């Protein structure tokens, strides 16, 4: 557990990630260590574990979208808070699927690739945060993510409309 099984946010802070957040408004926390050798099928297990975070973000985005569409809060501050939760979860779901280490998308891709290519991708792990910072700095990340976020947003919108039709 290494002291990380805690609700205390301080144990999850990465000093460099926090500094980068303060300087560039882009940072990270300590990554969760996972040992795929504990799974019966290591590749499949790694893919499923890596899908858990983005899937949780999508579920939270979907729930917050439903809350907003039901218009039950009748409170501008609360509505804004729920909308921000929606946007953050939608953005995090898409962002974490980028196939650049250490993001979940790279772990999923590693699990799908043949061993040699998976190994080559894993060699980028040390450079991943710096690659992401460069993409943010040069505005390339926003260029790639924006259409994907809009696409996923529209998908959630259609799905939420279908769910709300039943009520």
Tab-separated table of C-alpha atoms in Angstrom:
chain	number	residue	atom	x	y	z
A	1	UNK	CA	0.000	0.000	0.000
A	2	UNK	CA	2.980	2.257	0.652
A	3	UNK	CA	0.791	4.552	2.745
A	4	UNK	CA	-1.293	5.508	-0.298
A	5	UNK	CA	-4.561	3.872	0.767
A	6	UNK	CA	-5.779	7.111	2.284
A	7	UNK	CA	-8.263	9.890	1.719
A	8	UNK	CA	-5.577	12.362	2.753
A	9	UNK	CA	-4.725	14.223	-0.482
A	10	UNK	CA	-1.189	15.000	0.721
A	11	UNK	CA	-0.060	11.363	0.404
A	12	UNK	CA	-0.987	11.435	-3.295
A	13	UNK	CA	0.960	14.585	-4.181
A	14	UNK	CA	3.956	14.385	-6.461
A	15	UNK	CA	6.282	17.337	-5.714
A	16	UNK	CA	7.282	17.862	-9.358
A	17	UNK	CA	3.695	17.425	-10.550
A	18	UNK	CA	2.546	19.984	-7.984
A	19	UNK	CA	5.258	22.445	-9.033
A	20	UNK	CA	4.289	22.000	-12.692
A	21	UNK	CA	0.629	22.582	-11.773
A	22	UNK	CA	1.577	25.789	-10.005
A	23	UNK	CA	3.845	27.000	-12.841
A	24	UNK	CA	2.046	25.777	-15.967
A	25	UNK	CA	-1.471	24.856	-14.767
A	26	UNK	CA	-0.712	21.284	-15.783
A	27	UNK	CA	0.423	18.743	-13.209
A	28	UNK	CA	-0.008	15.237	-11.891
A	29	UNK	CA	-0.241	13.107	-8.764
A	30	UNK	CA	1.802	10.070	-7.774
A	31	UNK	CA	0.864	7.194	-10.078
A	32	UNK	CA	-0.782	4.115	-8.603
A	33	UNK	CA	1.614	1.190	-8.744
A	34	UNK	CA	0.134	-1.915	-10.332
A	35	UNK	CA	1.771	-5.321	-10.655
A	36	UNK	CA	0.254	-7.186	-13.630
A	37	UNK	CA	1.833	-10.470	-12.505
A	38	UNK	CA	-0.968	-10.782	-9.923
A	39	UNK	CA	-3.564	-11.183	-12.682
A	40	UNK	CA	-4.431	-14.538	-14.239
A	41	UNK	CA	-4.160	-12.839	-17.628
A	42	UNK	CA	-1.705	-9.935	-17.148
A	43	UNK	CA	-2.434	-8.128	-20.435
A	44	UNK	CA	-6.198	-8.352	-20.013
A	45	UNK	CA	-5.944	-7.360	-16.346
A	46	UNK	CA	-3.834	-4.332	-17.181
A	47	UNK	CA	-6.293	-3.230	-19.869
A	48	UNK	CA	-9.252	-3.559	-17.478
A	49	UNK	CA	-7.492	-1.704	-14.646
A	50	UNK	CA	-6.471	1.050	-17.069
A	51	UNK	CA	-10.036	1.396	-18.352
A	52	UNK	CA	-11.389	1.829	-14.800
A	53	UNK	CA	-10.355	5.484	-14.372
A	54	UNK	CA	-11.627	6.824	-17.710
A	55	UNK	CA	-14.784	4.730	-17.377
A	56	UNK	CA	-15.414	6.181	-13.892
A	57	UNK	CA	-14.946	9.668	-15.367
A	58	UNK	CA	-17.442	8.892	-18.147
A	59	UNK	CA	-19.987	7.566	-15.653
A	60	UNK	CA	-19.605	10.685	-13.491
A	61	UNK	CA	-19.906	12.909	-16.575
A	62	UNK	CA	-23.059	11.031	-17.581
A	63	UNK	CA	-24.604	11.338	-14.097
A	64	UNK	CA	-23.833	15.052	-13.889
A	65	UNK	CA	-25.283	15.567	-17.376
A	66	UNK	CA	-28.507	13.847	-16.291
A	67	UNK	CA	-28.677	16.045	-13.166
A	68	UNK	CA	-28.237	19.166	-15.295
A	69	UNK	CA	-30.877	18.065	-17.810
A	70	UNK	CA	-33.402	17.287	-15.080
A	71	UNK	CA	-32.982	20.879	-13.874
A	72	UNK	CA	-33.787	19.878	-10.300
A	73	UNK	CA	-31.244	22.014	-8.478
A	74	UNK	CA	-32.667	25.487	-9.194
A	75	UNK	CA	-29.532	27.018	-7.789
A	76	UNK	CA	-27.090	28.849	-10.041
A	77	UNK	CA	-24.047	28.108	-7.899
A	78	UNK	CA	-24.919	24.410	-7.599
A	79	UNK	CA	-25.714	24.188	-11.316
A	80	UNK	CA	-22.337	25.745	-12.125
A	81	UNK	CA	-20.587	23.337	-9.764
A	82	UNK	CA	-22.296	20.322	-11.367
A	83	UNK	CA	-21.461	21.678	-14.830
A	84	UNK	CA	-17.787	22.057	-13.855
A	85	UNK	CA	-17.829	18.473	-12.520
A	86	UNK	CA	-19.277	17.385	-15.852
A	87	UNK	CA	-16.593	19.205	-17.860
A	88	UNK	CA	-13.711	17.984	-15.697
A	89	UNK	CA	-14.855	14.370	-15.838
A	90	UNK	CA	-15.494	14.504	-19.577
A	91	UNK	CA	-12.094	16.088	-20.209
A	92	UNK	CA	-10.267	13.696	-17.861
A	93	UNK	CA	-11.881	10.670	-19.511
A	94	UNK	CA	-10.684	11.764	-22.956
A	95	UNK	CA	-7.300	13.059	-21.743
A	96	UNK	CA	-6.453	9.843	-19.892
A	97	UNK	CA	-7.061	7.805	-23.044
A	98	UNK	CA	-4.145	9.508	-24.827
A	99	UNK	CA	-1.629	6.752	-25.612
A	100	UNK	CA	1.348	8.570	-24.070
A	101	UNK	CA	2.870	7.062	-20.915
A	102	UNK	CA	1.994	7.231	-18.070
A	103	UNK	CA	-1.632	7.860	-19.102
A	104	UNK	CA	-4.168	5.021	-19.130
A	105	UNK	CA	-4.385	5.060	-22.921
A	106	UNK	CA	-0.742	3.995	-23.164
A	107	UNK	CA	-1.326	1.099	-20.774
A	108	UNK	CA	-4.343	-0.031	-22.789
A	109	UNK	CA	-2.373	0.233	-26.027
A	110	UNK	CA	0.539	-1.649	-24.424
A	111	UNK	CA	-1.864	-4.462	-23.539
A	112	UNK	CA	-3.124	-4.628	-27.126
A	113	UNK	CA	0.242	-4.456	-28.885
A	114	UNK	CA	2.571	-7.370	-29.607
A	115	UNK	CA	5.330	-7.757	-26.992
A	116	UNK	CA	8.049	-5.955	-28.963
A	117	UNK	CA	5.971	-2.864	-29.737
A	118	UNK	CA	4.567	-2.860	-26.186
A	119	UNK	CA	8.116	-2.813	-24.830
A	120	UNK	CA	9.065	0.064	-27.144
A	121	UNK	CA	6.052	2.080	-25.998
A	122	UNK	CA	6.880	1.396	-22.353
A	123	UNK	CA	10.340	2.903	-22.926
A	124	UNK	CA	8.657	6.297	-23.323
A	125	UNK	CA	7.466	6.164	-19.684
A	126	UNK	CA	10.252	8.428	-18.382
A	127	UNK	CA	9.625	11.013	-21.112
A	128	UNK	CA	5.812	10.945	-21.091
A	129	UNK	CA	5.200	13.885	-18.731
A	130	UNK	CA	7.623	16.057	-20.689
A	131	UNK	CA	5.999	15.068	-23.991
A	132	UNK	CA	2.623	16.062	-22.538
A	133	UNK	CA	4.003	19.377	-21.268
A	134	UNK	CA	5.387	20.148	-24.732
A	135	UNK	CA	2.032	19.282	-26.313
A	136	UNK	CA	0.287	21.635	-23.879
A	137	UNK	CA	2.882	24.375	-24.344
A	138	UNK	CA	2.596	24.343	-28.140
A	139	UNK	CA	-1.213	24.076	-28.041
A	140	UNK	CA	-1.243	20.726	-29.817
A	141	UNK	CA	-3.000	18.904	-27.009
A	142	UNK	CA	-6.028	21.187	-27.215
A	143	UNK	CA	-6.106	20.822	-31.007
A	144	UNK	CA	-6.328	17.043	-30.711
A	145	UNK	CA	-8.513	16.809	-27.610
A	146	UNK	CA	-11.195	19.378	-28.446
A	147	UNK	CA	-12.834	17.423	-31.297
A	148	UNK	CA	-12.652	14.210	-29.256
A	149	UNK	CA	-14.252	15.904	-26.251
A	150	UNK	CA	-17.030	17.280	-28.483
A	151	UNK	CA	-17.566	13.799	-29.961
A	152	UNK	CA	-17.809	12.120	-26.542
A	153	UNK	CA	-20.014	14.978	-25.275
A	154	UNK	CA	-22.442	14.401	-28.162
A	155	UNK	CA	-22.450	10.668	-27.441
A	156	UNK	CA	-23.257	11.268	-23.770
A	157	UNK	CA	-25.917	13.777	-24.821
A	158	UNK	CA	-27.624	11.220	-27.078
A	159	UNK	CA	-27.391	8.512	-24.409
A	160	UNK	CA	-28.753	10.796	-21.679
A	161	UNK	CA	-31.664	11.828	-23.926
A	162	UNK	CA	-32.502	8.160	-24.478
A	163	UNK	CA	-32.390	7.501	-20.734
A	164	UNK	CA	-34.544	10.541	-19.954
A	165	UNK	CA	-37.133	9.494	-22.565
A	166	UNK	CA	-37.929	6.517	-20.358
A	167	UNK	CA	-38.948	8.806	-17.470
